[in-house]
CSV table of C-alpha atoms in Angstrom, one decimal:
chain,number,residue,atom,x,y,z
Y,13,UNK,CA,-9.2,-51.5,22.1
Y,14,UNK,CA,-11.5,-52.7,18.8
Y,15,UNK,CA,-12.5,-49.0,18.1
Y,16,UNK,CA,-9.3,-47.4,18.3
Y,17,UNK,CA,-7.4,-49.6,16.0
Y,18,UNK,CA,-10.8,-49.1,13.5
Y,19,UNK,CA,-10.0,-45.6,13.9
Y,20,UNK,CA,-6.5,-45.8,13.2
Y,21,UNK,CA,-7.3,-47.7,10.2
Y,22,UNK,CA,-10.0,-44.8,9.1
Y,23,UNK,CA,-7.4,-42.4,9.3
Y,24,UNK,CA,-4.8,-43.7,7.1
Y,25,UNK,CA,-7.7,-44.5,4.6
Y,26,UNK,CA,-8.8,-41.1,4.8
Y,27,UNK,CA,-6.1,-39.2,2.8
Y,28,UNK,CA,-5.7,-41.8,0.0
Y,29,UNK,CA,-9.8,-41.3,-0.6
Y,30,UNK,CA,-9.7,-37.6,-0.8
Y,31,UNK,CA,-6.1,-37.4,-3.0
Y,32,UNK,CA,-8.6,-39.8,-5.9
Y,33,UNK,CA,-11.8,-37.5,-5.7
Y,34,UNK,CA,-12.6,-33.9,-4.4
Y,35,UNK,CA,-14.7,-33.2,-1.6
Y,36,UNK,CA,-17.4,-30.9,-1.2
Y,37,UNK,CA,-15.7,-29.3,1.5
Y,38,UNK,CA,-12.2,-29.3,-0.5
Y,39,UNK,CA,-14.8,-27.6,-3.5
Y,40,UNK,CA,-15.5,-24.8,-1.3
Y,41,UNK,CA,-12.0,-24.0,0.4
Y,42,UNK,CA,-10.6,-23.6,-3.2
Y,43,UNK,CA,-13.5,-21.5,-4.3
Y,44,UNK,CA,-13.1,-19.3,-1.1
Y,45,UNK,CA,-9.6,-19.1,-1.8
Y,46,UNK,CA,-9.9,-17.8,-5.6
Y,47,UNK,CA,-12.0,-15.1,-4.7
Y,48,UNK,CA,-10.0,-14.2,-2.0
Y,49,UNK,CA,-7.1,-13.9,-4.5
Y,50,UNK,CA,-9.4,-12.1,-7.0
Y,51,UNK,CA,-10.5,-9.4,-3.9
Y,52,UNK,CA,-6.4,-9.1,-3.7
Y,53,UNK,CA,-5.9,-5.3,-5.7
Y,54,UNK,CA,-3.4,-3.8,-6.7
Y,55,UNK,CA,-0.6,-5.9,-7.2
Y,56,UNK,CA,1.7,-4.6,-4.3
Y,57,UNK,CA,5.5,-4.2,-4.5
Y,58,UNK,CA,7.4,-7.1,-2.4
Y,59,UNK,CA,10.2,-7.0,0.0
Y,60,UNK,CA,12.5,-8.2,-3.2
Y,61,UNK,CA,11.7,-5.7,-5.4
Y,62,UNK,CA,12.5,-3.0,-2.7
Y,63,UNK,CA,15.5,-4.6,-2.2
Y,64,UNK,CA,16.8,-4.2,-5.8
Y,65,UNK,CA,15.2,-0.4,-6.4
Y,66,UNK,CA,17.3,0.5,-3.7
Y,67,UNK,CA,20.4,-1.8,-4.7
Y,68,UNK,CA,19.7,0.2,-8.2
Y,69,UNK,CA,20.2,3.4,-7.0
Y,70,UNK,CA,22.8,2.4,-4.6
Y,71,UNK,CA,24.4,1.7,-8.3
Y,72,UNK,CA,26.8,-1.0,-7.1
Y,73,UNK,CA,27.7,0.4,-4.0
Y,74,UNK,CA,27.3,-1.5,-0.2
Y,75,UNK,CA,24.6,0.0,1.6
Y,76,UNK,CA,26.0,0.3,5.1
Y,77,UNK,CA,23.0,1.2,8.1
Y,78,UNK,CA,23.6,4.7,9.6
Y,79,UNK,CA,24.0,8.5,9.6
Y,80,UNK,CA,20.5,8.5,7.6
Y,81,UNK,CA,17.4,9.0,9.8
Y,82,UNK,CA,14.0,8.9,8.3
Y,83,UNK,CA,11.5,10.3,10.9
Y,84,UNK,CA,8.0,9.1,10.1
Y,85,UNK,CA,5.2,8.5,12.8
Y,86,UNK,CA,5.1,4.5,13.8
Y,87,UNK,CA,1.3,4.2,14.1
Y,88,UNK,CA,-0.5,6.4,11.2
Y,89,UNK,CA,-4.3,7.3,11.6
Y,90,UNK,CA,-4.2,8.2,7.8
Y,91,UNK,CA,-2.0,6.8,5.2
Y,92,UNK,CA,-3.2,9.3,2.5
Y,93,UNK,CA,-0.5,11.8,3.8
Y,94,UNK,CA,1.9,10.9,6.2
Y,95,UNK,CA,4.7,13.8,6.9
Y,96,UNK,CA,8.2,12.1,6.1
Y,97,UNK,CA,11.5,13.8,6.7
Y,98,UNK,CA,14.9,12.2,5.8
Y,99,UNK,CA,17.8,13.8,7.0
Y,100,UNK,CA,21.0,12.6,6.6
Y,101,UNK,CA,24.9,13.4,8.8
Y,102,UNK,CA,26.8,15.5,6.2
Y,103,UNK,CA,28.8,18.7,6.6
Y,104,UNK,CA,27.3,19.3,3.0
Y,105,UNK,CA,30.8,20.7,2.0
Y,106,UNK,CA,31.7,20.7,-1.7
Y,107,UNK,CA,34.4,17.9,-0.7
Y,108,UNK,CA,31.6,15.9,1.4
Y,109,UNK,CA,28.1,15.9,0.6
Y,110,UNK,CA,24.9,13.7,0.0
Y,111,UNK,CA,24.6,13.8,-3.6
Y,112,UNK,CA,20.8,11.8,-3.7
Y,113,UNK,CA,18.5,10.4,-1.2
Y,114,UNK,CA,15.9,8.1,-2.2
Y,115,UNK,CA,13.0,6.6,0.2
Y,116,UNK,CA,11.1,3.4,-1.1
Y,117,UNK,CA,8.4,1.1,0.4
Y,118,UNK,CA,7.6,-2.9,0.8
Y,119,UNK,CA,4.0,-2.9,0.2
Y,120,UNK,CA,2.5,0.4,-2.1
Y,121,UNK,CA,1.6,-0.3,-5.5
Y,122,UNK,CA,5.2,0.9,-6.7
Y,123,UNK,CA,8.3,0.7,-4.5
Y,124,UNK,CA,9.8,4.0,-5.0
Y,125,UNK,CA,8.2,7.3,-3.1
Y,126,UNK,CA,10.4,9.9,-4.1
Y,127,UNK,CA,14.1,10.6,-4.8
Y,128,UNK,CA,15.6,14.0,-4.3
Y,129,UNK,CA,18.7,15.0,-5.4
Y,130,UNK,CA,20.7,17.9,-3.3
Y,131,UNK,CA,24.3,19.5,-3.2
Y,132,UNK,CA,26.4,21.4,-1.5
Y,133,UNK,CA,24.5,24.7,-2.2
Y,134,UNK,CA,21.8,22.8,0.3
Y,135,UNK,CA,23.7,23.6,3.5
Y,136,UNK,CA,21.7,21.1,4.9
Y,137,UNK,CA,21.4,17.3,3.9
Y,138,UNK,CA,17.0,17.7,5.2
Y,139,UNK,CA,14.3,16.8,3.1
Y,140,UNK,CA,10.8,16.4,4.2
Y,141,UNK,CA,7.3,15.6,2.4
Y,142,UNK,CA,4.1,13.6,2.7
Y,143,UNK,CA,3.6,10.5,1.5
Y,144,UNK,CA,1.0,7.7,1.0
Y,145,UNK,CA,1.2,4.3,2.7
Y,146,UNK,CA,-1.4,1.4,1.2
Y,147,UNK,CA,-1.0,-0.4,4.5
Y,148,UNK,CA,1.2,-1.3,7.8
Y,149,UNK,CA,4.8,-1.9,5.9
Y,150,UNK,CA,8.8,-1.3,6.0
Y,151,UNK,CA,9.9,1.8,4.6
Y,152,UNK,CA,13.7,2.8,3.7
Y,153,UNK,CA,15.6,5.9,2.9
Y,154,UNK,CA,18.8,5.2,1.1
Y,155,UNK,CA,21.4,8.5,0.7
Y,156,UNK,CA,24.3,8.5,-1.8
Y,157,UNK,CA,27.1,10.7,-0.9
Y,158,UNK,CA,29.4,12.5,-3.2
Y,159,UNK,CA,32.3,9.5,-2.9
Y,160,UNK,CA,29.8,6.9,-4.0
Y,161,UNK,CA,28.8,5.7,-0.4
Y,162,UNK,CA,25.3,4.8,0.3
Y,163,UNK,CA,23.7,4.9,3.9
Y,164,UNK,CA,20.5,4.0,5.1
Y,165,UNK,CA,17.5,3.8,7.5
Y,166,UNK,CA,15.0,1.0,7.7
Y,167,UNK,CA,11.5,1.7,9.5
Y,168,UNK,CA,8.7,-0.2,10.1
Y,169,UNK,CA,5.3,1.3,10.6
Y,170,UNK,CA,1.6,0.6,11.5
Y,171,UNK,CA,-1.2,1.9,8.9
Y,172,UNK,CA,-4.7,1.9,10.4
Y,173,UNK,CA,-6.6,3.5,7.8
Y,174,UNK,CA,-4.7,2.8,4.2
Y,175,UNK,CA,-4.6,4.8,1.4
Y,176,UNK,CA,-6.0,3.7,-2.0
Y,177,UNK,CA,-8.7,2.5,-0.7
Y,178,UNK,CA,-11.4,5.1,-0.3
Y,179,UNK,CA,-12.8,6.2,-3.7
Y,180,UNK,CA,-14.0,9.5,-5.0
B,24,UNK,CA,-2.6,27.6,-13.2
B,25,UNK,CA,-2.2,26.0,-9.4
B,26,UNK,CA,-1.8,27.3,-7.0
B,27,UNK,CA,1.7,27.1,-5.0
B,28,UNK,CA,2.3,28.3,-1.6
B,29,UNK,CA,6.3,29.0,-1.2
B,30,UNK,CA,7.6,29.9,2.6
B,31,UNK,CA,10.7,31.1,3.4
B,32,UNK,CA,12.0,32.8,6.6
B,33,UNK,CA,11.2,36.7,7.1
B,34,UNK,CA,14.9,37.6,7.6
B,35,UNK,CA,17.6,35.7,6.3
B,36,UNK,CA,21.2,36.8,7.3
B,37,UNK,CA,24.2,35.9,5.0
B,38,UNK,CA,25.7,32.8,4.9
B,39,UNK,CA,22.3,31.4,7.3
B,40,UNK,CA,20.6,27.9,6.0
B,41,UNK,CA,17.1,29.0,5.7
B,42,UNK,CA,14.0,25.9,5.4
B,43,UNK,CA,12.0,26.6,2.1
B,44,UNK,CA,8.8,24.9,2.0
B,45,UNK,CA,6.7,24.6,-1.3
B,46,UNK,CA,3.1,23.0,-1.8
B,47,UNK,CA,1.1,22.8,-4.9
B,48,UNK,CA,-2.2,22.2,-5.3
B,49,UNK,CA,-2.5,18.8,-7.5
B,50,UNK,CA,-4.6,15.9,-7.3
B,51,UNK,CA,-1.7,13.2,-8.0
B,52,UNK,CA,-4.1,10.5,-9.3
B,53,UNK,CA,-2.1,7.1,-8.7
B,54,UNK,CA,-3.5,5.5,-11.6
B,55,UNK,CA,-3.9,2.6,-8.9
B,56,UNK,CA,-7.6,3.4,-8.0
B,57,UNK,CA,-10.9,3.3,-9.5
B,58,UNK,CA,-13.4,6.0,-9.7
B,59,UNK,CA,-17.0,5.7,-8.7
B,60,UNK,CA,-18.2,3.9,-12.1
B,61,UNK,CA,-15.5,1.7,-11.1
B,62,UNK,CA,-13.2,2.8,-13.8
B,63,UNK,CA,-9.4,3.1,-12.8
B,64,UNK,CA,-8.8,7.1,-13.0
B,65,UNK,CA,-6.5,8.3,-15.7
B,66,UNK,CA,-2.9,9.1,-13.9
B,67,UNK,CA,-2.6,12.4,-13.5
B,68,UNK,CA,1.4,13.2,-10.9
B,69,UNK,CA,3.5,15.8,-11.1
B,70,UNK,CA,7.0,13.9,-11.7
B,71,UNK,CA,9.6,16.4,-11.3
B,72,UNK,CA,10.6,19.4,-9.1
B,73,UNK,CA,13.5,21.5,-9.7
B,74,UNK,CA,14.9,25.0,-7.7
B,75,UNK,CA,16.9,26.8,-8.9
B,76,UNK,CA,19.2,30.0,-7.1
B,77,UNK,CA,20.2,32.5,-9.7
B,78,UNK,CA,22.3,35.6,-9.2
B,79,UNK,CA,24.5,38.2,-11.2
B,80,UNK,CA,27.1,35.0,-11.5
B,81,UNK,CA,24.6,32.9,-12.8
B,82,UNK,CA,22.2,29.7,-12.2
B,83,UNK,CA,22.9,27.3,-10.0
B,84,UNK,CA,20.8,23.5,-9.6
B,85,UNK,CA,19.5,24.0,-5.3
B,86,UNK,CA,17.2,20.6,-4.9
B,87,UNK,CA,15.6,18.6,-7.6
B,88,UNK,CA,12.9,15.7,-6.8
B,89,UNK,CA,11.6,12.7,-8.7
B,90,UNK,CA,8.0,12.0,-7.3
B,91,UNK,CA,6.1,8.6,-8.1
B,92,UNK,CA,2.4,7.9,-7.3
B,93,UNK,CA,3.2,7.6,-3.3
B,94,UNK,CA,3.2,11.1,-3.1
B,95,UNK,CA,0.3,13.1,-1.8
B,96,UNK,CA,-2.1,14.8,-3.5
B,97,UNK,CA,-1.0,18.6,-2.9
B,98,UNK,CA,2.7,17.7,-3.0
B,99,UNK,CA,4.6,19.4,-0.3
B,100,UNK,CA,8.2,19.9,-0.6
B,101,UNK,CA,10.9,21.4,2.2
B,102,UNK,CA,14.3,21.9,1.4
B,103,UNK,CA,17.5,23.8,2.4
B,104,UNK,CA,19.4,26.5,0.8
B,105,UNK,CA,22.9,28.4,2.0
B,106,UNK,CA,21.8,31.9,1.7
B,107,UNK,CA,25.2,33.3,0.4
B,108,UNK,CA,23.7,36.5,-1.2
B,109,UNK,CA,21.1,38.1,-3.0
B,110,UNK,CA,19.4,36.5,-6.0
B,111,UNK,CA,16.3,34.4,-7.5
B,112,UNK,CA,14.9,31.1,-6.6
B,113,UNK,CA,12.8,29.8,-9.4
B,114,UNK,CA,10.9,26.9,-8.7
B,115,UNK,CA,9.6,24.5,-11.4
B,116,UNK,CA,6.8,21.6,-11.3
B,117,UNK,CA,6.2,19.5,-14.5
B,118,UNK,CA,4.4,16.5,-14.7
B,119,UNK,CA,1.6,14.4,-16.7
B,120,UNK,CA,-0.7,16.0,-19.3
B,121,UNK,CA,2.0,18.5,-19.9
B,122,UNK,CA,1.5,20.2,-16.7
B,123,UNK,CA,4.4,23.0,-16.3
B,124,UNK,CA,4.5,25.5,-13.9
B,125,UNK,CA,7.0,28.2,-12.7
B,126,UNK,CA,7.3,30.6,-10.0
B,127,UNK,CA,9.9,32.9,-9.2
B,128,UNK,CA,10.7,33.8,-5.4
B,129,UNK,CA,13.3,37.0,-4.5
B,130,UNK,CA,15.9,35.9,-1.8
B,131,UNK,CA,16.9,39.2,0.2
B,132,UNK,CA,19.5,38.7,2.5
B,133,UNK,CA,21.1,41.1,5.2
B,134,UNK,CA,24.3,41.1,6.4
């Protein structure tokens, strides 16, 4: 009964000793921690910032989920070229058309990929390419139509070997 | 000069939507990553891409692109295009360092 209540006591005592001087232990965790931040290169883009690039180029518009379709592979062996095709449910008629589409990532160095811009001379609202992907993130394709609409797609997929890594 | 590879069906009947499919060769150095002296490499992208269809009533815009450093080295490129008649597809890269180039494709269609 004696040496719980002293540990009790010890416990409480414990937090108000450490808050007054550092610890060798608390020393090292910050060290550990700075370097870890240091080892942290390049800055990557953030969920936020995709978010505005793409309410950007949506240019005021409501981006509304559908009749886009990005088609990438969910798990990528290599993320220095990933094939990507967006293709988007338009009769690409001069009265109804995908004027732009644009495809943007969370975690890359920069959140835009590419943007395309197409008309009705297309025939066909289909774009494809190959992209790079820094590591396991969301990636979005955003289409404006020709009456100011915006559609999308949101994906998520699995990076195992990242690009920007490997040097020459 | 690079060098470009453009594809485009064998036949193409009138009024078809035919695929065409462009590559260039082009390192697209990020500007992200270092090189092996551990000195970030120069960026080096091709930016834009344009195609253009021209014919006896003149040039019209088919596809343009915007590419940032996410693309991959050797950019590829497919696209789609309303064969309507006979005419020119000219194809255009630009990009850093005052890279420019320019090829012209003939677009023969059958009726």
């Amino acid at each position: 009964m004696l040496s719980i209540e002293s540990k009790t006591v010890r416990a409480i005592q414990t937090p108000l000793i450490s808050a007054s001087t550092t610890t060798r232990r608390q020393a090292l965790a910050v060290g550990l921690g700075l370097s870890a931040a240091v080892l942290v290169r390049p800055a990557a883009a953030t969920q936020d910032e995709m978010t505005q690039a793409m309410n950007a180029f949506a240019a005021g518009a409501r981006i509304q989920v559908g009749r886009v379709f990005l088609d990438v592979a969910r798990l990528v062996d290599n993320g220095n070229a990933v094939p990507a095709t967006v293709s988007v449910e338009s009769p690409m008629s001069p009265t109804d058309h995908v004027t732009a589409i644009a495809i943007f990532n969370e975690r890359n160095p920069q959140t835009e990929v590419a943007s395309f811009q197409l008309g009705p001379r297309g025939g066909l609202a289909k774009v494809s390419t190959r992209i790079r992907l820094a590591t396991t993130q969301k990636l979005a394709a955003v289409a404006r139509m020709n009456d100011g609409s915006c559609w999308s797609h949101t994906i998520e997929v699995f990076v195992t070997l990242a690009a920007c890594i490997e040097t020459d | 000069m690079a060098r470009t590879l453009i594809n485009l069906p064998k036949s193409i009947r009138r009024g078809d939507t035919v695929e065409i499919q462009t590559l260039i060769a082009h390192p697209m150095e990020t500007g992200y990553r270092p090189g092996s002296d551990g000195v970030i490499l120069a960026r080096d992208l091709i930016r834009h891409f344009k195609c253009f269809f021209s014919d006896a009533s003149g040039q019209d815009l088919v596809f343009s692109a915007e590419l940032f450093p996410a693309i991959s080295a050797n950019p590829y490129l497919a696209f789609h295009l309303r064969a309507t008649g006979n005419g020119t597809l000219t194809l255009i890269w630009e990009g850093d360092q005052g890279f420019r180039q320019t090829e012209t494709v003939a677009l023969q269609v059958t009726d």
